[in-house]
Tab-separated table of C-alpha atoms and ligand atoms in Angstrom:
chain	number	residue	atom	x	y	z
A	218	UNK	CA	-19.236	13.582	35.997
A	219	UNK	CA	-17.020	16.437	34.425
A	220	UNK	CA	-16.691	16.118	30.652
A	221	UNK	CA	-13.464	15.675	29.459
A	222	UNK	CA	-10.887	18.418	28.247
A	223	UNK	CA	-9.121	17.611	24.700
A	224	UNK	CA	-5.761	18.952	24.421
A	225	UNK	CA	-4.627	19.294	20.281
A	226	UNK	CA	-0.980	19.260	20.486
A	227	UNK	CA	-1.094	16.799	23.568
A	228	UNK	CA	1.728	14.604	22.270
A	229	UNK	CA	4.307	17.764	22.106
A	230	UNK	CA	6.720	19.801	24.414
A	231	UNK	CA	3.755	22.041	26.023
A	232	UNK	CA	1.057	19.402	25.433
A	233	UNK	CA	2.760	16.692	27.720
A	234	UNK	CA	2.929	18.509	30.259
A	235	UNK	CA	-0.524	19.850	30.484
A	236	UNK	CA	-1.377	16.071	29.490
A	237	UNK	CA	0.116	14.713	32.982
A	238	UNK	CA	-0.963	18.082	34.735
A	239	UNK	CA	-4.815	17.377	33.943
A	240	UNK	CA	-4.705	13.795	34.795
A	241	UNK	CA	-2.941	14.532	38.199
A	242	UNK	CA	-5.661	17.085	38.856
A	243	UNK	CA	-8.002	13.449	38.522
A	244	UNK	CA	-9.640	15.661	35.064
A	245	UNK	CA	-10.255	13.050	32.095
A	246	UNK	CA	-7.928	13.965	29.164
A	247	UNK	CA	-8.511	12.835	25.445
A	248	UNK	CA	-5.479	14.020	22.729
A	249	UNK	CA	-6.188	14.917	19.309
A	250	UNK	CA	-2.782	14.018	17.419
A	251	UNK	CA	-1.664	13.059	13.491
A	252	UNK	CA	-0.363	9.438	14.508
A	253	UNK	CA	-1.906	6.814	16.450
A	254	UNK	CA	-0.473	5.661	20.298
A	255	UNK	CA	2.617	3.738	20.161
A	256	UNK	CA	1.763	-0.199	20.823
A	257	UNK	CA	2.357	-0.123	24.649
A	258	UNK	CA	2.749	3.070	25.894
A	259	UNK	CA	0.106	4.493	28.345
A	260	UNK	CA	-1.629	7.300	27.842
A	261	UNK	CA	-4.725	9.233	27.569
A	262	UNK	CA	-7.689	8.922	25.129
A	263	UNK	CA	-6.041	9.673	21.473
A	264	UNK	CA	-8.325	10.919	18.733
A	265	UNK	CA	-6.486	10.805	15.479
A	266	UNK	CA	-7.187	13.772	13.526
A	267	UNK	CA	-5.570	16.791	11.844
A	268	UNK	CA	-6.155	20.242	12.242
A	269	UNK	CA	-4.914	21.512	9.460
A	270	UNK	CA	-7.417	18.883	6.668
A	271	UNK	CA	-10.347	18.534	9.054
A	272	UNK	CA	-9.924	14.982	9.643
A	273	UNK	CA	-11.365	13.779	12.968
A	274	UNK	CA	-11.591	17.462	14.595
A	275	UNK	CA	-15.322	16.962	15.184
A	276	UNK	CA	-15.267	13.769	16.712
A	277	UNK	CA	-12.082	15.013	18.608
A	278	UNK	CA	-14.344	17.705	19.957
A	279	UNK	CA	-17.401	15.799	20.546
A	280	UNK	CA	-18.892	16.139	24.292
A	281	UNK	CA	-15.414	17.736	25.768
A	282	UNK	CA	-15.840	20.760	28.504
A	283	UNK	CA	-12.919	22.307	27.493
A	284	UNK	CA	-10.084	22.200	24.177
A	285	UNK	CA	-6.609	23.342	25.348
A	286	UNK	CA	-5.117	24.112	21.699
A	287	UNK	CA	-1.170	23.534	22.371
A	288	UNK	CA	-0.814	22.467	19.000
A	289	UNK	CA	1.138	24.478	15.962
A	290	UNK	CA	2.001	23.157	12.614
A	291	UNK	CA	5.148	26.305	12.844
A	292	UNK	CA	4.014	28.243	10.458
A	293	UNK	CA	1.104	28.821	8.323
A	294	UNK	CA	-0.882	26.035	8.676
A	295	UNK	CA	-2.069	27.248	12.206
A	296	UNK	CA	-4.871	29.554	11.100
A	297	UNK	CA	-6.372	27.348	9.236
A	298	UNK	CA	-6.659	25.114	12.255
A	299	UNK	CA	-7.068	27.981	14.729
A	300	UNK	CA	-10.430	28.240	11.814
A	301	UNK	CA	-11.270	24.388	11.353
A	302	UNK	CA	-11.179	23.963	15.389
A	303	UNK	CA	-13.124	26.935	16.196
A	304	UNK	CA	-15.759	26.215	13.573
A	305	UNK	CA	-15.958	22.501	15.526
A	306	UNK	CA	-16.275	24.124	18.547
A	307	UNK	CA	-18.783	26.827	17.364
A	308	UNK	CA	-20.661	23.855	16.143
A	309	UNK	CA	-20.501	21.393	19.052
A	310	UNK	CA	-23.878	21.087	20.902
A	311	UNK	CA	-22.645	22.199	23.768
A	312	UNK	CA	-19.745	24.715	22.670
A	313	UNK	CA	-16.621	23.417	24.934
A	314	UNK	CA	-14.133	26.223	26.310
A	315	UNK	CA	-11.392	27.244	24.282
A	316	UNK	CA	-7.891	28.022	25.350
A	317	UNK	CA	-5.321	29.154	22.786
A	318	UNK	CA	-1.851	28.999	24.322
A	319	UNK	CA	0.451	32.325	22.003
A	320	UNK	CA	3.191	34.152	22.929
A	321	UNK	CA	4.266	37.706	24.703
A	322	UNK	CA	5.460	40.275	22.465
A	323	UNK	CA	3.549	38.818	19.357
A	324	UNK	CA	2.903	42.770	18.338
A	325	UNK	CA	6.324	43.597	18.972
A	326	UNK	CA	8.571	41.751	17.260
A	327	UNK	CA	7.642	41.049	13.725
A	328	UNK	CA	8.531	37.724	12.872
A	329	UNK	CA	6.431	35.607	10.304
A	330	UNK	CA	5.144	33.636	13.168
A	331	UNK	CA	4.101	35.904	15.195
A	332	UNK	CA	2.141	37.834	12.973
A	333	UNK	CA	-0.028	33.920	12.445
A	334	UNK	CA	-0.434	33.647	15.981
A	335	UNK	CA	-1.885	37.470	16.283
A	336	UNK	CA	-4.027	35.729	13.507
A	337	UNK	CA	-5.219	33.163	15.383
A	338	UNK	CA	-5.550	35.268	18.708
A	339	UNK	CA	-8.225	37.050	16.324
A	340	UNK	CA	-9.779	33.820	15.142
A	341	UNK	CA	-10.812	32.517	18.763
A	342	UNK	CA	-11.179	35.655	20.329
A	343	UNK	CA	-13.904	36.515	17.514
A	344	UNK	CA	-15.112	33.344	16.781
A	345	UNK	CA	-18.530	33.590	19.194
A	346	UNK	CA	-17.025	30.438	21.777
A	347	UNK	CA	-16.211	30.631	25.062
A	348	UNK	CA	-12.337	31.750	25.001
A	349	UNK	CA	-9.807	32.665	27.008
A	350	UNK	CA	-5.800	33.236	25.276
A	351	UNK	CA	-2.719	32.733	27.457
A	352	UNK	CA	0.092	34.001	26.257
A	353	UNK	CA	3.671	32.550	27.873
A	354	UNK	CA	7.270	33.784	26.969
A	355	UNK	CA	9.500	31.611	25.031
A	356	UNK	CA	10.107	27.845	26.810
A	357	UNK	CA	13.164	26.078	27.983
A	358	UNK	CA	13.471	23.750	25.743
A	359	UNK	CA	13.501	26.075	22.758
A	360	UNK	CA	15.881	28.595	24.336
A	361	UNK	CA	18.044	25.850	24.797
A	362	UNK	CA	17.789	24.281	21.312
A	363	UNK	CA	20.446	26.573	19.378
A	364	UNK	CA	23.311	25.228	21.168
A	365	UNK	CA	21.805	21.639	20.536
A	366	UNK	CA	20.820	22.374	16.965
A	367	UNK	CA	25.226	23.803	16.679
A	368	UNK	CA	25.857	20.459	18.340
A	369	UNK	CA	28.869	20.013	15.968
A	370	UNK	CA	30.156	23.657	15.546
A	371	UNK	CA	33.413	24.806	17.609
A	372	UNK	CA	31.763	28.469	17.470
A	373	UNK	CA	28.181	29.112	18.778
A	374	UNK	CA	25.925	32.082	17.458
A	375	UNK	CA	23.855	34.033	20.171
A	376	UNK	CA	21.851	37.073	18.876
A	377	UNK	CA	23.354	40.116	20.653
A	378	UNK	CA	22.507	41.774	23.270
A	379	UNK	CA	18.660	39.976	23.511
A	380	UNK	CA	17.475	39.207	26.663
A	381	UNK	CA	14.629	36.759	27.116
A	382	UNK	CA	12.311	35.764	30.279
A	383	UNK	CA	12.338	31.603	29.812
A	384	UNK	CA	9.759	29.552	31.086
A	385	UNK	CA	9.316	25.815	32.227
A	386	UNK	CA	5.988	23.985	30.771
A	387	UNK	CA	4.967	22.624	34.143
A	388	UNK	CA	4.413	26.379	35.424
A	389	UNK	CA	2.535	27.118	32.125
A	390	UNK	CA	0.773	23.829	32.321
A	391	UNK	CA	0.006	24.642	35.840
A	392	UNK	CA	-1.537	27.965	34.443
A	393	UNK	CA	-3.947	26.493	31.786
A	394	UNK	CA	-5.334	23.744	33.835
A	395	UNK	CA	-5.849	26.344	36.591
A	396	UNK	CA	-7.838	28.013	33.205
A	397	UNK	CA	-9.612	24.568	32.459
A	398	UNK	CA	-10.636	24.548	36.435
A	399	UNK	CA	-12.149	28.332	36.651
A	400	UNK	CA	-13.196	28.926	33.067
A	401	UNK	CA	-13.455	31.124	30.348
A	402	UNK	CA	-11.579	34.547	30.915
A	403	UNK	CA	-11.031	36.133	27.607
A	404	UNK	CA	-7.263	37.573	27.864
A	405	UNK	CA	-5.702	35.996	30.459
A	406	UNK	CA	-2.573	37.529	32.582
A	407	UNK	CA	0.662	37.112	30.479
A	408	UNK	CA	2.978	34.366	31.751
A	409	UNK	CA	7.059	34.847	32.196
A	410	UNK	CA	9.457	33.171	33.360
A	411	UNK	CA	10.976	33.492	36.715
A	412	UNK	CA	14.850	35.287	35.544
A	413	UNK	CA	15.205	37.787	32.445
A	414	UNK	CA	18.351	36.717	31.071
A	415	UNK	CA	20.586	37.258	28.026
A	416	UNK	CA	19.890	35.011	25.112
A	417	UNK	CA	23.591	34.286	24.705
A	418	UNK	CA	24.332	33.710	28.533
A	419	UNK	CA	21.248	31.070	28.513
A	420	UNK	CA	23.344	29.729	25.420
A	421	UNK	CA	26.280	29.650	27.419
A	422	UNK	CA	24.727	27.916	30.712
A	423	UNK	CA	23.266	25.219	28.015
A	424	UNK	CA	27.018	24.293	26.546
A	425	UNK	CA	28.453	24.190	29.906
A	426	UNK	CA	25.346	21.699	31.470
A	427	UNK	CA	26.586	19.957	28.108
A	428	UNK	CA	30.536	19.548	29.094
A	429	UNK	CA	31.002	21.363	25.876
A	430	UNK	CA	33.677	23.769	25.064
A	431	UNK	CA	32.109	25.879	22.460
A	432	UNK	CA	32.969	29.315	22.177
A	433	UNK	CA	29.545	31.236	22.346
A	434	UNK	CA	29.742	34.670	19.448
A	435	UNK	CA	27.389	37.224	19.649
A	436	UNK	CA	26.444	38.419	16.285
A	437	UNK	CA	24.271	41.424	16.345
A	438	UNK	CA	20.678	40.947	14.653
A	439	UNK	CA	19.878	43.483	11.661
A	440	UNK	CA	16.793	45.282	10.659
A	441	UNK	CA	13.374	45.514	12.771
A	442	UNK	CA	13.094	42.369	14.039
A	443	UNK	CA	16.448	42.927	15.890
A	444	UNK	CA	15.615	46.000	17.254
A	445	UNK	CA	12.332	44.651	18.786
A	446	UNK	CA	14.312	42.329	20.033
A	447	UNK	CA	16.567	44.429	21.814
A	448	UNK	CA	14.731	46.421	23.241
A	449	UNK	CA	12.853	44.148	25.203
A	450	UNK	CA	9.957	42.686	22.984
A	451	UNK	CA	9.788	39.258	24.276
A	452	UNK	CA	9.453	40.287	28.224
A	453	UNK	CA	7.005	40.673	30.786
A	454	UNK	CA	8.852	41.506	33.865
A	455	UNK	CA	5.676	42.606	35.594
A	456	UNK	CA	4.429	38.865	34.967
A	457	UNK	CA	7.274	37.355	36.222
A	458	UNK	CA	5.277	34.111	37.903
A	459	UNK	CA	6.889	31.275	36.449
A	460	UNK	CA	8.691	29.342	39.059
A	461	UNK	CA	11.317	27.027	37.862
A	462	UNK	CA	14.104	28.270	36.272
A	463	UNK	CA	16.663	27.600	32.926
A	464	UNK	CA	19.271	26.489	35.741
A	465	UNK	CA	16.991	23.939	37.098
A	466	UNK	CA	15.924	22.761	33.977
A	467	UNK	CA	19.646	21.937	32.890
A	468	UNK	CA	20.247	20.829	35.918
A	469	UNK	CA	17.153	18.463	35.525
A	470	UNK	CA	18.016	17.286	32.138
A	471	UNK	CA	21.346	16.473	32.790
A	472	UNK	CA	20.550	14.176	35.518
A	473	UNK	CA	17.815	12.434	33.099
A	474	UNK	CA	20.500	11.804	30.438
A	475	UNK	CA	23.224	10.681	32.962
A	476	UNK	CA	20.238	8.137	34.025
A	477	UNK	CA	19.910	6.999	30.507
A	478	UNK	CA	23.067	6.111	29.945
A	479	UNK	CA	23.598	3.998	33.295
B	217	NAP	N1	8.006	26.957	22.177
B	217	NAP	C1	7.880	28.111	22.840
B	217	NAP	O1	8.865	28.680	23.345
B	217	NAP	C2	6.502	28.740	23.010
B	217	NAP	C3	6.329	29.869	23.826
B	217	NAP	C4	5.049	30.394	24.019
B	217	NAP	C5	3.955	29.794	23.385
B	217	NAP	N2	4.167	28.722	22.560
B	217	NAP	C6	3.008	28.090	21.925
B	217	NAP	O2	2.715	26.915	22.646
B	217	NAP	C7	2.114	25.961	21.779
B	217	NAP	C8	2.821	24.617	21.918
B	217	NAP	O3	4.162	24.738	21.482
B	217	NAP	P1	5.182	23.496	21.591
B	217	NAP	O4	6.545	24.060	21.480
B	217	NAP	O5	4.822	22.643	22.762
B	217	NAP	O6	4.829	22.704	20.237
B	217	NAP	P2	5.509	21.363	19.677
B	217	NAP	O7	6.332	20.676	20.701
B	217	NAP	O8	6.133	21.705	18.355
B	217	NAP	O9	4.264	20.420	19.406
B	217	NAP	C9	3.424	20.619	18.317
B	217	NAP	C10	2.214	19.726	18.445
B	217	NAP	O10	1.294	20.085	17.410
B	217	NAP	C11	0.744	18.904	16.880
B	217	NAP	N3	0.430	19.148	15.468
B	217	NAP	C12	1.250	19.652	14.517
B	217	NAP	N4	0.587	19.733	13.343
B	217	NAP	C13	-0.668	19.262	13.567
B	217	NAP	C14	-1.815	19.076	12.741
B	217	NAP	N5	-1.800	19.394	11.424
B	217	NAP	N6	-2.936	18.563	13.294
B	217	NAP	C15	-2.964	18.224	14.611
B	217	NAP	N7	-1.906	18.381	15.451
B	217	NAP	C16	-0.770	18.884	14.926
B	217	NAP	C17	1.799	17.817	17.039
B	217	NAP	O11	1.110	16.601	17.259
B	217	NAP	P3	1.318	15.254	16.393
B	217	NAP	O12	2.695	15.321	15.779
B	217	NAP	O13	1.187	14.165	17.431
B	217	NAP	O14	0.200	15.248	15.410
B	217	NAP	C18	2.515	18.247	18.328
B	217	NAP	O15	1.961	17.613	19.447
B	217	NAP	C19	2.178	26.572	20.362
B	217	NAP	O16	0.942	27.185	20.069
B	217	NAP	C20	3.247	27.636	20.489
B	217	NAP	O17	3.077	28.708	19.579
B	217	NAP	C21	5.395	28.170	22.384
């Protein structure tokens, strides 16, 4: 039988998706996660563990095929785990696979986190394991969290003139277990999503799925990390494979909150 695949990060917005991807592929699935199953809810094998002490890594790691790392403290704490989960797969007796799931335009743009996930790109890729890094544009659910983080505000700011190439997890999820099924393949094609869009217009098409009124204002970004921006540094229209698109996704999300409520 297949060894199983760990997936760090399995409990969040990428992880769940390559969580239920894997097991409808039949592959077994263990998560490596800070917090222990709620009582009652299904789910696959959870180590508890943390990536950025140490704590339970090893065993986490422990007679798996492959690690999809989908997990990201947001900030600074990821090389150290990129290091501490390398190091436990370097050390495994039979070193596992490792996927690292970063972004496009990581070179381009030079925000804080990027420059930690070019970091971490360097960690696995030069860390002596089996590797392969997938890099995917920004996701759905975080284009659409502005207008849900200015839930209250009558006025909603949109960087200007930014356009960005959203993707759905399940097409990225999709991706990396196609990854955990042929093996390592150092740098992997770049993912995008299906539609290059302006930042503010996928602002707008989130307020509207919302019934809200908002007025969206574009407010130009300053120094070098708008100008990457703007001129393109988060696209890959030549890897334009994802499939389902922002409207969908509203669409979808809509419907699951109108089910919620009746
Ligand atoms: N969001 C995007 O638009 C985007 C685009 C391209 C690539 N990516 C990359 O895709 C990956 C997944 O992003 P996401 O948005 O799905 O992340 P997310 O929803 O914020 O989930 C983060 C996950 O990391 C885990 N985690 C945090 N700190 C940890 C620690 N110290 N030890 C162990 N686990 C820890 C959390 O698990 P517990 O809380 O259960 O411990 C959680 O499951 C990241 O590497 C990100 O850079 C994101």
């Amino acid at each position: 039988m297949s060894r199983p695949t760990l997936v760090t990060g399995g409990t969040g917005t990428l992880g769940r998706a390559v969580v239920r991807r894997l097991r409808s592929r039949g592959h077994a699935v263990r998560v490596l996660s800070r917090r222990p199953r709620p009582p009652g809810e299904p789910g696959p094998d959870r180590v508890i563990g943390d990536l950025t002490t140490g704590e339970g890594v090893d065993a986490a790691v422990a007679d798996v095929g492959t690690v999809v790392h989908c997990a990201t403290t947001n900030g600074r704490g990821d090389v150290r785990a990129a290091r501490l989960l390398t190091e436990a797969v370097r050390d495994a007796e039979h070193p596992p696979h490792l996927v690292y799931v970063s972004i496009v335009g990581i070179e381009a743009v030079p925000l804080s986190y990027y420059r930690i996930k070019l970091s971490c790109e360097g960690i696995v890729a030069g860390a002596g394991v089996p590797w392969t890094i997938q890099r995917a544009t920004q996701f759905h659910d975080l284009v659409a969290r502005p207008a849900v983080a200015q839930r209250r505000s009558p006025i909603v700011l949109a960087p200007a003139d930014v356009d960005c190439q959203p993707i759905d997890v399940r097409d990225v999820a999709r991706r990396l277990v196609e990854l955990v099924e042929t093996g390592p393949a150092g740098r992997a094609p770049q993912l995008g999503g299906p539609e290059v869009i302006a930042l503010a217009d996928l602002t707008r098409r989130t307020l509207a799925a919302e019934g809200r009124r908002s007025r969206v204002l574009s407010v130009p970004l300053p120094g070098a990390i708008g100008r990457a921006l703007r001129s393109g540094g988060l696209l890959t229209r030549d890897h334009a494979v994802g499939e389902i698109t922002f409207d969908q996704y509203l669409a979808e999300r809509t419907n699951a909150t109108h089910e919620r409520r009746h």
